[in-house]
Amino acid sequence: MKLLVCIKQVPDLESRFKPNTEGSWFNEADLAWRMNEYDEYAVEQAVQLREQLGDSAELTVLSIGPDRVVEAIKKTLAMGADNAVHIQDPAAATKDPWQIASIIAAYAKDKGFDLIFTGMQSQDRGSAQVGVTIAELLGYSCATTLVGFAFDNGTVTAKRELEGGIKGVVKLKTPALVTCQLGLNIPRYPTLPNIMKAKRKEITALAVADLLTVEPLARTASFHSPAKKGGGIVLEGDVDNLVDQLIGILKDKTAVLR
Amino acid sequence: MKTLLVGEYREGTLLDSTYELFGFAAQLGADTAMLLVGSDGQLPAYGGTLYLADAAVCGEYNPDLHKKLVLEAVQKENPDYIVFVHSSYGWDLAPRVAAALKAAQVSEVIAITPGGFEVGCCNAKMRRTVKPSSAKAVLTIQAGAFPVLKPGGTPQVQRLAAEGSAALEFIGYEPAEPKDVDLGRAEVIVTAGRGVGKKDNVAVIAALAKAMGGELGASRPVVDAEWVSHSHQVGTTGQTVSPKLYVACGVSGAIQHLAGMKKSDFIIAINKDRDAPIGEVADVLVVADVMQFVPKLTAKLAS
Ligand SMILES: Cc1cc2nc3c(=O)[nH]c(=O)nc-3n(C[C@H](O)[C@H](O)[C@H](O)COP(=O)(O)OP(=O)(O)OC[C@H]3O[C@@H](n4cnc5c(N)ncnc54)[C@H](O)[C@@H]3O)c2cc1C
Ligand SMILES: Nc1ncnc2c1ncn2[C@@H]1O[C@H](COP(=O)(O)O)[C@@H](O)[C@H]1O
């Protein structure tokens, strides 16, 4: 069985974001990068399935982006993926979800993947589109927002998370694509021996130009901070001082301290 | 300008979020038609055209079939925009429709601006204005971002019959986990977010909750990592609360969390990031490290 998991590298979201010179996305200088949180769950689920299936299965990881994404790819190899594809694209951030999905579908279309895993959304772009669009382009059945996954005999039993904590249970036959939600599993930390083993695993580099054939369907006209609203107070400075200030406010504004 | 709104129906009931679609269309100043996979007993209070397919026949969740139905209505109406709520139904179905139409999709729209549609990004810290370049576009709107609007009236129903097999089989619903803590009654809630750092530190937040005579709340990552049980989770997939005082410790303020607590009377946030989106709803944002600040606050309150 052939498995594919798609991962995106995103900036540390506690960073300060400033617009780039075109005002279309953030300036990437000085940011720290890591794997999209949702994709960690996708990788973990794919690795668990790879373990369940044994050596008859092969798990490939794919990421589109500049050279830095190789760091995130290496982590997935240390988590247990067999090999990886890096689609080299320094301008990935300026592509719309339709183009990203089209590139992945162009790569995957003649590879015969039985099951594809993606995150439900990326934390920086947050479109929740790429996974479903890949499935549509490949003609795969697709279920989104998984908080439960089981595979048996060519059939996936998936639990979709709905509003209010209700779940919807669905069954789908391979070839299929699933998008993974937070809490689907507990993603593992790579161990040192596995990090060493991962160094021998193959990462194939492909040029994006060979896979991209479509124009964008949407354009980012501007990237900016939210308009500041609400007259909230911001307290900063020495911690002891902050404690006293906050207690003063609690006394004045709330009934908590009588 | 014309919109095709796609309503939502679950477990035999028309969902209230459907009326936010009318609120959005009104702000856009657009004509509307609606498509609903629902039932005759649960028609929206709206006097326009309603393309109705029977959920008892088509299934409440059957994306392949629902996609076909939306496309059929699109063919009849020729709308500029096809609009969904950004929900487990909308974000699942919208990209399928967009791909079939080769139309742009703009996800989780929070406002309409002259330059395009405003959406959040970078975990709600930043905004983008997105402009579709295709003739038609598919939109999903953020739950709660647009006003609820009940146009009133009785729809002119046009029935759609669905045919075709589905690649996906819907088995059924599983109820939410029972809650052993009712946060809805608490007057004070002190919430631990991922910023508390590790499981052991949750005790520090619980101690503040106790000192304030309140309950412990938790953000989702804290629950997913099994630091705190699910019954303490606040947010769209946890509990919705509105205590007199809400103290968010190391919580960034993602939309799904805010949806569960922003109606609290007074909100205090403790966060080391001055730009964290929780600041948009907080009455007081204390810029500090939770592990330095909270123990001192608890000690002072206890003395
Ligand atoms: C469909 C869906 C449903 C969801 N439902 C929910 C839900 O019901 N409830 C929910 O909470 N989330 C929900 N989420 C997840 C949500 O999107 C966020 O991922 C989550 O709320 C983030 O939790 P957090 O703020 O604790 O963590 P983070 O976003 O990681 O934020 C941590 C914060 O702590 C601060 N911090 C870090 N260290 C310190 C320190 N030492 N001192 C002070 N501050 C510090 C950081 O600056 C940051 O702001 C849902 C997501 C989806 C897609
Ligand atoms: N550049 C990329 N490379 C590989 N996979 C991606 C990329 N961008 C998005 N994805 C996948 O698509 C999912 C949804 O992303 P998005 O539509 O941007 O919210 C992510 O969780 C990833 O699994």
XYZ file of C-alpha atoms and ligand atoms in Angstrom:
637
model
C 0.000 0.000 0.000
C 1.293 3.446 -0.887
C 0.754 6.287 1.574
C 1.438 9.992 1.113
C 1.410 12.736 3.701
C 1.585 16.424 2.751
C 3.236 18.813 5.163
C 3.745 22.539 5.271
C 6.364 24.424 7.196
C 4.985 27.488 9.001
C 6.534 30.243 11.107
C 6.475 30.153 14.874
C 3.157 31.886 15.506
C 4.364 33.712 18.576
C 6.544 35.804 16.213
C 5.861 39.393 15.260
C 4.660 39.605 11.678
C 5.473 42.504 9.376
C 4.288 42.837 5.768
C 6.758 42.113 2.971
C 7.618 44.863 0.468
C 4.728 43.895 -1.856
C 2.342 43.920 1.122
C 1.049 40.504 0.056
C 2.371 38.281 2.857
C 4.706 38.519 5.850
C 8.368 39.324 5.698
C 10.172 36.013 6.302
C 13.353 37.520 7.733
C 14.250 36.477 11.295
C 11.375 34.002 11.705
C 11.768 30.559 13.259
C 10.049 27.720 11.368
C 8.382 24.483 12.289
C 5.912 21.931 10.967
C 2.263 23.021 10.710
C 0.643 21.685 13.880
C -2.247 19.983 12.050
C 0.269 18.168 9.820
C 2.001 16.641 12.860
C -1.236 14.736 13.491
C -1.358 13.716 9.825
C 2.204 12.403 9.951
C 1.603 10.517 13.200
C -1.544 8.848 11.800
C 0.250 7.881 8.591
C 3.204 6.467 10.560
C 0.833 4.449 12.765
C -0.836 3.018 9.660
C 2.577 2.285 8.128
C 3.433 0.326 11.287
C 0.101 -1.509 11.205
C 0.627 -2.554 7.581
C 4.282 -3.535 7.963
C 6.794 -3.766 5.153
C 4.201 -4.073 2.414
C 3.533 -0.356 2.912
C 5.543 2.674 1.892
C 5.073 6.134 3.370
C 6.190 9.169 1.381
C 6.229 12.728 2.690
C 5.791 15.725 0.408
C 6.394 19.393 1.022
C 6.410 22.397 -1.305
C 8.602 25.312 -0.325
C 12.093 26.803 -0.186
C 15.153 24.905 1.070
C 14.271 25.505 4.724
C 11.339 23.035 4.484
C 13.880 20.179 4.379
C 14.152 20.627 8.171
C 10.460 19.775 8.593
C 10.806 16.897 6.122
C 13.695 15.446 8.150
C 11.550 15.469 11.258
C 8.899 13.352 9.504
C 11.545 10.878 8.340
C 12.699 10.583 11.948
C 9.071 10.035 13.008
C 8.922 7.032 10.661
C 8.211 8.046 7.054
C 10.180 6.024 4.473
C 11.156 8.675 1.954
C 10.315 12.195 0.903
C 9.768 14.553 -1.989
C 10.753 18.173 -1.729
C 9.102 20.291 -4.410
C 11.448 23.240 -4.518
C 9.664 26.547 -4.647
C 11.081 29.685 -3.059
C 7.816 31.452 -3.985
C 5.403 28.864 -2.502
C 3.954 31.431 -0.083
C 2.650 33.563 -2.949
C 0.750 30.690 -4.572
C -2.931 30.313 -3.840
C -4.376 27.047 -2.416
C -5.610 26.076 -5.898
C -2.058 26.187 -7.262
C -0.576 24.328 -4.264
C -3.222 21.585 -4.612
C -2.671 21.411 -8.379
C 1.081 20.930 -7.921
C 0.535 18.107 -5.429
C -2.104 16.469 -7.660
C 0.225 16.718 -10.663
C 2.919 14.920 -8.674
C 0.565 12.272 -7.260
C -1.590 11.489 -10.289
C 0.443 8.599 -11.733
C 1.958 7.331 -8.472
C -0.974 5.194 -7.344
C -1.189 6.415 -3.742
C -3.911 4.513 -1.893
C -4.256 6.956 0.956
C -3.228 10.605 1.309
C -3.083 12.481 4.628
C -3.074 16.264 5.010
C -3.712 18.656 7.859
C -7.194 20.180 7.987
C -5.626 23.627 7.641
C -2.336 25.461 7.727
C -1.810 27.742 10.715
C -0.438 30.662 8.718
C -2.769 30.583 5.668
C -5.630 28.720 7.278
C -7.593 28.132 4.111
C -8.584 24.521 4.822
C -8.662 24.004 1.066
C -5.543 22.213 -0.140
C -6.433 18.700 1.060
C -9.988 18.587 -0.291
C -8.907 20.172 -3.569
C -6.203 17.523 -4.109
C -8.862 14.838 -3.584
C -11.167 16.497 -6.125
C -8.375 16.806 -8.689
C -7.423 13.144 -8.263
C -11.005 11.881 -8.026
C -10.375 10.387 -4.557
C -13.045 10.128 -1.896
C -12.373 12.475 0.957
C -13.284 13.089 4.595
C -12.234 16.161 6.568
C -11.574 17.133 10.182
C -10.674 13.681 11.493
C -10.485 13.051 15.217
C -10.667 9.289 14.779
C -9.091 6.970 12.192
C -9.096 3.215 11.663
C -8.098 1.224 8.587
C -9.107 -2.296 7.754
C -9.219 -4.179 4.493
C -9.234 -1.222 2.107
C -11.754 0.770 4.138
C -11.136 3.806 6.325
C -13.500 4.393 9.231
C -13.214 8.046 10.109
C -14.660 10.155 12.876
C -15.252 13.723 11.773
C -15.466 16.399 14.420
C -18.595 18.534 14.223
C -19.540 21.618 16.206
C -20.207 21.175 19.912
C -18.103 18.012 20.180
C -20.522 15.797 18.225
C -18.833 13.384 15.827
C -19.911 12.073 12.451
C -18.765 8.555 11.608
C -18.095 7.801 7.931
C -16.589 4.964 5.931
C -14.622 5.494 2.745
C -12.880 3.157 0.364
C -9.387 3.749 -0.980
C -8.114 5.596 -2.897
C -8.965 8.286 -0.391
C -7.701 11.453 1.221
C -8.259 12.484 4.840
C -7.596 15.823 6.534
C -6.480 15.658 10.153
C -7.690 17.736 13.087
C -5.969 18.579 16.371
C -6.225 15.790 18.942
C -6.492 12.937 16.390
C -3.588 11.212 18.175
C -0.547 12.168 20.220
C 2.274 12.936 17.772
C 5.540 11.250 18.742
C 8.868 12.933 19.313
C 11.618 11.549 17.104
C 14.149 9.526 19.132
C 17.884 9.952 18.656
C 18.397 6.526 16.982
C 15.532 7.332 14.593
C 17.012 10.743 13.816
C 20.288 8.978 12.914
C 18.447 6.375 10.794
C 16.546 9.123 9.013
C 19.794 10.569 7.675
C 20.014 7.606 5.288
C 16.492 8.056 3.929
C 16.075 9.556 0.498
C 14.729 13.064 -0.159
C 13.997 13.585 -3.860
C 14.116 17.190 -5.038
C 11.784 18.235 -7.855
C 11.458 21.615 -9.588
C 8.068 23.247 -9.139
C 8.090 24.496 -12.731
C 7.737 20.894 -13.948
C 4.507 20.404 -11.976
C 2.761 23.774 -12.017
C 0.424 24.340 -14.943
C -2.317 26.563 -13.547
C -2.719 30.275 -12.851
C -3.867 31.496 -9.439
C -7.620 32.000 -8.921
C -7.298 34.500 -6.082
C -4.889 37.261 -5.203
C -3.876 38.713 -1.846
C -4.434 42.448 -2.155
C -3.022 43.255 1.256
C -1.531 41.787 4.422
C -1.946 43.853 7.568
C -2.573 43.943 11.309
C -6.161 43.850 12.553
C -7.723 47.208 13.270
C -7.293 47.685 17.023
C -10.627 47.604 18.733
C -11.814 47.542 22.314
C -10.597 49.875 24.997
C -8.677 47.213 26.914
C -5.856 48.222 29.216
C -2.378 46.841 28.609
C -0.194 46.396 31.683
C 3.548 45.982 31.250
C 6.625 46.108 33.438
C 7.836 44.745 36.752
C 5.901 41.639 37.837
C 5.305 42.666 41.483
C 4.026 45.984 40.291
C 1.736 44.272 37.767
C 0.262 42.085 40.509
C -0.620 45.163 42.583
C -2.098 46.975 39.582
C -4.216 43.972 38.640
C -5.517 43.523 42.180
C -6.484 47.216 42.143
C -8.446 46.671 38.946
C -10.107 43.519 40.306
C -11.291 45.516 43.334
C -12.599 48.389 41.232
C -14.163 46.582 38.314
C -15.239 43.152 39.528
C -16.995 41.629 42.491
C -14.400 38.915 42.892
C -12.609 40.625 45.790
C -15.912 41.735 47.343
C -24.963 40.796 -7.948
C -26.311 37.415 -6.956
C -25.436 34.927 -4.230
C -26.352 31.296 -3.813
C -26.402 30.631 -0.072
C -25.971 27.070 1.115
C -27.942 26.469 4.307
C -27.136 23.938 7.000
C -29.249 21.186 8.455
C -28.237 18.578 11.027
C -30.012 15.880 13.005
C -33.329 16.924 11.532
C -32.997 20.626 12.304
C -32.227 23.739 10.280
C -29.139 25.269 11.907
C -29.333 28.884 13.110
C -26.017 29.655 11.422
C -28.012 29.569 8.165
C -29.345 33.042 9.031
C -25.821 34.475 9.173
C -25.657 33.793 5.438
C -28.563 36.199 4.927
C -26.737 38.749 7.100
C -23.696 38.429 4.869
C -25.704 38.729 1.630
C -27.421 41.854 2.967
C -24.055 43.476 3.701
C -22.930 42.584 0.207
C -26.130 44.117 -1.151
C -26.752 41.011 -3.226
C -29.847 39.141 -4.412
C -30.154 35.715 -2.890
C -31.280 32.218 -3.619
C -30.726 29.403 -1.157
C -29.947 25.739 -1.477
C -30.774 23.429 1.395
C -30.547 19.723 1.853
C -33.173 19.592 4.569
C -36.857 18.948 4.990
C -40.265 20.541 4.369
C -40.866 20.782 8.097
C -37.783 22.954 8.622
C -37.901 25.671 5.985
C -35.957 28.887 6.563
C -38.017 32.034 7.248
C -37.259 33.605 3.906
C -39.443 34.534 0.953
C -37.082 33.904 -1.979
C -36.167 30.903 -4.072
C -35.207 27.796 -2.144
C -33.716 24.814 -3.920
C -34.651 22.003 -1.605
C -33.445 18.430 -1.593
C -34.705 15.925 0.920
C -32.108 15.037 3.544
C -33.980 11.808 4.277
C -33.133 10.708 0.733
C -29.802 12.450 0.102
C -28.327 12.090 3.565
C -27.416 14.952 5.871
C -23.742 14.379 5.195
C -22.999 13.134 1.717
C -20.526 15.550 0.146
C -20.434 13.975 -3.311
C -24.185 14.217 -3.675
C -24.449 17.628 -2.017
C -21.790 18.927 -4.401
C -23.920 17.796 -7.346
C -26.943 19.553 -5.884
C -25.050 22.806 -5.378
C -23.755 22.626 -8.945
C -27.292 22.078 -10.226
C -28.490 25.186 -8.393
C -25.478 27.128 -9.661
C -26.454 26.211 -13.195
C -29.999 27.462 -12.668
C -29.125 30.659 -10.800
C -25.765 31.626 -12.308
C -24.658 33.361 -9.074
C -21.528 35.480 -8.643
C -20.870 34.017 -5.222
C -21.658 30.650 -3.664
C -21.591 31.138 0.092
C -21.213 28.642 2.946
C -20.677 28.995 6.679
C -17.099 28.100 7.620
C -18.215 25.055 9.612
C -17.555 21.331 9.500
C -20.175 21.240 6.711
C -18.995 24.336 4.827
C -15.221 23.855 4.843
C -15.797 20.265 3.736
C -18.132 21.031 0.843
C -16.929 24.426 -0.406
C -13.578 23.302 -1.904
C -15.377 20.492 -3.760
C -17.711 22.991 -5.388
C -14.877 25.437 -6.089
C -12.764 22.742 -7.745
C -15.665 21.625 -9.921
C -16.271 25.218 -11.064
C -12.557 26.096 -11.258
C -13.564 29.062 -9.121
C -11.576 30.869 -6.456
C -12.397 30.077 -2.854
C -11.946 32.608 -0.088
C -12.092 30.891 3.300
C -13.428 32.215 6.585
C -14.372 35.730 5.500
C -14.757 38.135 8.435
C -15.582 41.363 6.589
C -16.369 42.835 3.204
C -14.018 45.683 2.233
C -13.675 47.774 -0.932
C -10.439 45.903 -1.796
C -11.914 42.419 -1.423
C -12.782 39.969 1.332
C -11.033 40.257 4.673
C -9.782 37.027 6.264
C -7.656 36.208 9.279
C -4.243 34.575 9.039
C -1.236 33.653 11.194
C -3.488 32.150 13.888
C -5.756 35.231 13.853
C -2.877 37.634 14.585
C -2.929 39.206 11.123
C -5.380 39.912 8.295
C -5.372 39.515 4.523
C -7.592 41.111 1.929
C -8.268 38.581 -0.792
C -9.631 39.275 -4.240
C -10.950 36.450 -6.414
C -9.893 36.657 -10.049
C -12.361 34.083 -11.353
C -15.822 35.107 -12.613
C -17.553 33.161 -9.865
C -16.177 32.683 -6.389
C -16.905 30.359 -3.493
C -16.863 31.925 -0.032
C -17.068 30.568 3.477
C -17.939 33.063 6.213
C -16.606 32.891 9.749
C -19.266 31.763 12.235
C -20.382 34.788 14.239
C -18.718 37.381 11.984
C -21.922 38.520 10.256
C -25.236 39.386 11.889
C -28.080 36.911 12.123
C -30.794 38.082 9.726
C -34.210 36.456 9.448
C -35.733 37.849 6.259
C -39.170 36.355 7.069
C -41.695 34.846 4.672
C -42.196 31.479 3.084
C -39.771 30.288 0.420
C -40.702 29.433 -3.145
C -39.535 25.876 -3.156
C -37.957 24.273 -6.192
C -37.277 20.632 -5.568
C -34.039 18.988 -6.542
C -33.786 15.238 -6.756
C -30.406 13.719 -6.139
C -29.115 10.732 -7.957
C -25.828 8.946 -8.100
C -23.818 6.789 -5.778
C -21.607 8.122 -3.042
C -17.966 7.215 -2.503
C -18.454 7.839 1.174
C -20.870 6.129 3.510
C -22.285 8.026 6.475
C -22.687 5.704 9.460
C -24.143 8.017 12.093
C -23.560 10.589 14.799
C -21.743 10.059 18.050
C -22.832 12.340 20.888
C -20.374 14.691 22.596
C -18.573 13.370 25.644
C -20.567 13.896 28.829
C -19.363 16.857 30.883
C -18.521 16.265 34.524
C -17.808 19.967 35.091
C -20.477 22.525 34.249
C -18.468 25.635 33.501
C -21.672 27.396 32.481
C -22.546 27.965 36.169
C -19.139 29.241 37.274
C -18.850 32.950 38.116
C -15.087 32.894 37.713
C -13.121 30.772 35.250
C -9.337 30.690 35.133
C -8.109 29.017 31.970
C -4.838 27.282 31.260
C -3.576 27.662 27.684
C -0.579 26.083 26.022
C 1.520 28.993 27.301
C 1.577 27.358 30.752
C 4.288 25.161 29.228
C 3.785 21.726 30.756
C 1.342 19.511 32.574
C 2.863 20.120 36.018
C 2.279 23.856 35.673
C -1.492 23.412 35.379
C -1.563 23.127 39.185
C -0.410 26.752 39.372
C -3.386 27.869 37.288
C -5.746 25.633 39.281
C -4.444 27.274 42.460
C -5.351 30.722 41.117
C -8.808 29.431 40.181
C -9.233 28.192 43.743
C -7.994 31.462 45.258
C -10.567 33.307 43.161
C -13.322 30.852 44.030
C -13.656 29.770 40.438
C -13.309 26.779 38.127
C -10.410 25.682 35.967
C -10.872 26.079 32.205
C -8.584 24.850 29.433
C -7.808 25.590 25.815
C -7.855 22.753 23.356
C -4.118 21.959 23.082
C -4.041 21.541 26.862
C -6.891 19.025 26.562
C -5.430 17.290 23.493
C -2.123 16.813 25.310
C -4.132 15.246 28.164
C -2.993 17.796 30.768
C -6.633 18.510 31.660
C -9.809 16.524 30.904
C -12.105 17.493 28.032
C -14.863 18.627 30.367
C -12.820 21.763 31.123
C -12.415 22.807 27.467
C -13.749 26.202 26.475
C -14.552 26.921 22.833
C -16.521 25.797 19.807
C -15.767 22.149 20.484
C -15.937 22.546 24.246
C -18.230 24.658 26.433
C -19.537 28.163 25.836
C -19.223 30.257 28.970
C -20.000 33.790 30.133
C -18.748 34.141 33.707
C -18.410 37.433 35.575
C -14.626 37.057 35.325
C -12.563 35.081 32.812
C -8.820 34.866 33.278
C -6.945 33.465 30.265
C -3.421 32.332 31.142
C -1.151 31.645 28.151
C -4.055 31.516 25.692
C -3.439 33.078 22.263
C -7.081 33.827 21.470
C -7.847 31.706 18.397
C -11.352 32.276 17.019
C -12.544 28.862 18.192
C -11.518 29.743 21.734
C -12.956 33.273 21.624
C -16.279 31.896 20.412
C -16.586 30.093 23.735
C -15.724 32.946 26.125
C -15.936 36.389 24.549
C -19.312 37.116 26.177
C -17.717 36.978 29.643
C -18.383 40.177 31.644
C -14.742 40.948 32.396
C -11.746 39.353 30.704
C -8.168 39.344 31.937
C -5.446 37.862 29.756
C -1.942 37.036 30.882
C 0.333 36.590 27.913
C 3.960 37.285 27.158
C 3.031 38.340 23.597
C 1.642 41.877 23.497
C 0.183 41.179 20.017
C -1.689 37.989 20.943
C -5.251 38.197 19.517
C -6.721 37.575 22.987
C -5.887 41.277 23.479
C -8.769 42.135 21.128
C -11.354 40.915 23.637
C -9.483 41.422 26.920
C -10.406 44.243 29.290
C -6.942 43.902 30.756
C -3.927 42.343 29.046
C -1.069 41.675 31.428
C 2.120 41.263 29.420
C 4.058 38.793 31.544
C 5.268 35.238 31.838
C 2.418 33.223 33.392
C 4.743 31.176 35.546
C 6.249 34.292 37.074
C 3.054 36.291 37.378
C 0.369 33.806 38.424
C 2.026 32.377 41.581
C 2.612 35.914 42.854
C -0.973 36.920 42.113
C -2.293 33.828 43.896
C -0.097 34.478 46.925
C -1.248 38.108 47.171
C -4.909 37.142 46.843
C -4.537 34.487 49.546
C -2.881 36.861 52.005
C -12.544 23.163 14.139
C -11.713 23.628 15.281
C -12.255 23.642 16.550
C -11.499 24.104 17.630
N -12.074 24.145 18.869
C -11.389 24.708 19.903
C -11.984 24.858 21.199
O -13.123 24.467 21.447
N -11.242 25.443 22.176
C -9.963 25.897 21.976
O -9.339 26.437 22.915
N -9.367 25.736 20.758
C -10.048 25.156 19.733
N -9.422 24.985 18.516
C -7.977 25.252 18.405
C -7.644 26.711 18.215
O -7.639 27.017 16.831
C -6.234 27.010 18.761
O -5.308 26.137 18.194
C -6.162 26.898 20.292
O -7.238 27.587 20.913
C -4.857 27.464 20.795
O -4.726 27.213 22.173
P -3.738 28.088 23.049
O -4.128 29.512 22.957
O -3.709 27.475 24.400
O -2.310 27.803 22.385
P -1.420 28.702 21.426
O -2.178 29.214 20.282
O -0.191 27.910 21.182
O -1.073 29.976 22.328
C -0.236 29.965 23.436
C -0.148 31.403 23.934
O 0.601 31.415 25.138
C 1.519 32.496 25.107
N 2.643 32.087 25.949
C 3.587 31.148 25.683
N 4.410 31.023 26.724
C 3.989 31.898 27.675
C 4.443 32.234 28.972
N 5.488 31.621 29.534
N 3.775 33.182 29.654
C 2.694 33.820 29.114
N 2.225 33.534 27.890
C 2.860 32.573 27.174
C 1.874 32.688 23.665
O 2.291 34.033 23.432
C 0.561 32.351 22.963
O -0.218 33.501 22.782
C -10.153 24.523 17.423
C -9.610 24.475 16.151
C -10.373 24.038 15.075
C -9.786 24.036 13.707
N 3.279 24.089 0.694
C 2.689 22.937 1.025
N 3.341 21.757 0.870
C 2.748 20.596 1.222
N 1.524 20.501 1.741
C 0.831 21.639 1.933
C 1.357 22.916 1.578
N 0.433 23.850 1.876
C -0.638 23.203 2.410
N -0.399 21.863 2.450
C -1.282 20.809 3.007
O -2.641 21.245 2.942
C -3.212 21.353 4.249
C -4.226 22.475 4.281
O -3.610 23.713 4.011
P -4.416 25.055 3.717
O -5.365 24.779 2.632
O -3.354 26.061 3.370
O -5.098 25.427 5.001
C -2.010 21.486 5.178
O -2.318 21.052 6.488
C -0.981 20.587 4.490
O -1.210 19.220 4.787
